[in-house]
Steps between C-alpha positions, in 0.01 A plus 500: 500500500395140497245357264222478724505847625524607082187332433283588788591887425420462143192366611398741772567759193261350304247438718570876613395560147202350555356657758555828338328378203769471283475139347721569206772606754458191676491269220807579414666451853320158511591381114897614599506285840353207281775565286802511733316254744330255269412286853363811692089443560421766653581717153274250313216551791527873459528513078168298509340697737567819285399362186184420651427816601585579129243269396750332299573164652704315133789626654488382831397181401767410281746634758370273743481227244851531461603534852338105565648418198876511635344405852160323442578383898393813682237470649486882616503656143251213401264588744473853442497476112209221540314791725613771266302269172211424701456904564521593170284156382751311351311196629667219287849668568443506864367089493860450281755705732323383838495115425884465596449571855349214692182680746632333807837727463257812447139421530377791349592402158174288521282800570676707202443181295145465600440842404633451116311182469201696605511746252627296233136254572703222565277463856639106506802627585447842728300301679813228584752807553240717714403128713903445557561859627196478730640178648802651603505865545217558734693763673561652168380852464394394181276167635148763535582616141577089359168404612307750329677429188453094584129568537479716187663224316260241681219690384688488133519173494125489662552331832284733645503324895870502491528868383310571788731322732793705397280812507444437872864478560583852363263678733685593787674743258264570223136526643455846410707464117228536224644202329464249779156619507437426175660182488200384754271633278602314215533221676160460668336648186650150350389281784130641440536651848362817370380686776848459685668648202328846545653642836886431330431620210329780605794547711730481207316764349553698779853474535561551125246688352694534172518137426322394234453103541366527802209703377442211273522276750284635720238609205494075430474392857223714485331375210556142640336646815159661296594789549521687145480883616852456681611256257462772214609781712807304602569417097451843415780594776685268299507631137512867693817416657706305216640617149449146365122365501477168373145356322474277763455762766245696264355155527440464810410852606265449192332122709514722770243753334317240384403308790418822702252585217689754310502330194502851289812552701590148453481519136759781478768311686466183319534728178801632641660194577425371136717830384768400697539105383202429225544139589385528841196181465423592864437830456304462127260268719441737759441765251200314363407447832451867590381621128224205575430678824464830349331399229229296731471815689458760236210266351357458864542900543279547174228275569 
């Protein structure tokens, strides 16, 4: 039995094992091919793959580690282990094992790249990596996907007209994805271009009615737009929809009261948002606003 026909066996056992839900099983087949057949990738492909599903990635990442350690050259096995850290948000990993292959030999690694950078806030440089993959991968199935990224990093970064350049160039794919929606929203909220920032983010809304941002969003393009019943309804959809209110969004819910003439209302939210961070100045100053109010209006009740 040659050596080739030994290892693909083992392997079809072990991925056998895995379809039967057996991961133990087929760690075992994997780890034993590794073994015998230190050079075989497919058995280092397969033991990552299960000890992802095991939520347990330590393993596979030293066994990968140690695979480009005695052949730092492949490109293959480097490639999938930079994809395999960026899934499970290894982002400085994935920056450190992708650098050794040059993007023109594989131009995704720019887009992989981009994508640590992004969530690491280094925009500077997802910006360059999400620009270079752009350049030359426009029949990329990941190009529509690049240039959302490349205008959420624009708008990062607060080049607001050239977010909305790369936001035009994901459309053909993404017109009806809440996030591209949103993206215009934010972006013509920060040109002052108010009114054209209500159909997409309504839109957004929409598409995604669980997403919380975009209820903020919308509640401040709103606000900007005078309109502070739908700017406090939309803030309200906010704090109803997320686990984790911030002051600032009590803030502004609370402005929102205020300038619609709720300042009863009003003073409740600021008082919240002064529970949640006491140091809030913005808040403490709309509070006296709105006590003012009600105080003015109690006095003007009586006489």
């Amino acid at each position: 039995m040659d050596i080739k026909y030994q290892i693909d066996y083992k392997i079809k056992q072990a991925r056998d094992y895995q379809a039967q839900g057996k991961p133990l099983h087929a760690l075992q087949f994997y780890e034993t091919v590794i073994n015998e057949y230190p050079q075989a990738t497919d058995a280092y492909f397969g033991l990552a793959e299960v000890y992802e599903q095991l939520g347990n990635i330590a393993p596979a990442v030293e066994a990968l580690n140690e695979f480009l350690n005695s052949d730092p050259e492949n490109k293959l096995v480097r490639l999938f282990f930079g994809q395999f850290l960026l899934r499970n948000s290894r982002w400085e990993e994935t920056i450190e094992v992708l650098s050794f292959i040059l993007p023109e030999e594989e131009p995704a690694v720019n887009f992989f790249m981009g994508y640590a950078h992004f969530m690491l806030a280094e925009y500077e440089l997802a910006k360059i990596n999400f620009q270079n993959f752009i350049s030359h991968s426009e029949q990329s199935e990941l190009y529509q996907e690049a240039n959302i990224y490349l205008a959420k990093t624009e708008i990062k970064l607060c080049n607001f007209d050239k977010a909305l350049i790369c936001a035009k160039r994901a459309e053909l794919m993404y017109s009806n994805y809440w996030e591209l929606n949103a993206i215009y929203a934010e972006i013509y909220y920060n040109l002052d271009m108010h009114a054209h920032a209500v159909s997409p983010v309504e839109k957004a809304i929409k598409l995604n009615p669980n997403e919380p941002r975009v209820y903020e969003l919308a509640g401040k393009i709103y606000f900007k737009l005078g309109d502070f019943i739908k700017a406090e309804k939309n803030f309200l959809k906010q704090i109803e929809t997320t686990d984790e209110v911030s002051s600032e969004i009590y803030t502004k819910l609370a402005d929102a009261c205020l300038r619609g003439n709720k300042a009863k209302d009003a003073l409740v939210y600021y008082d919240i948002a002064l529970t949640i961070d006491p140091l809030n100045q913005y808040a403490l100053e709309g509070k006296k606003s709105a006590a003012n109010i009600v105080k003015n209006t109690i006095v003007s009740d009586g006489l």
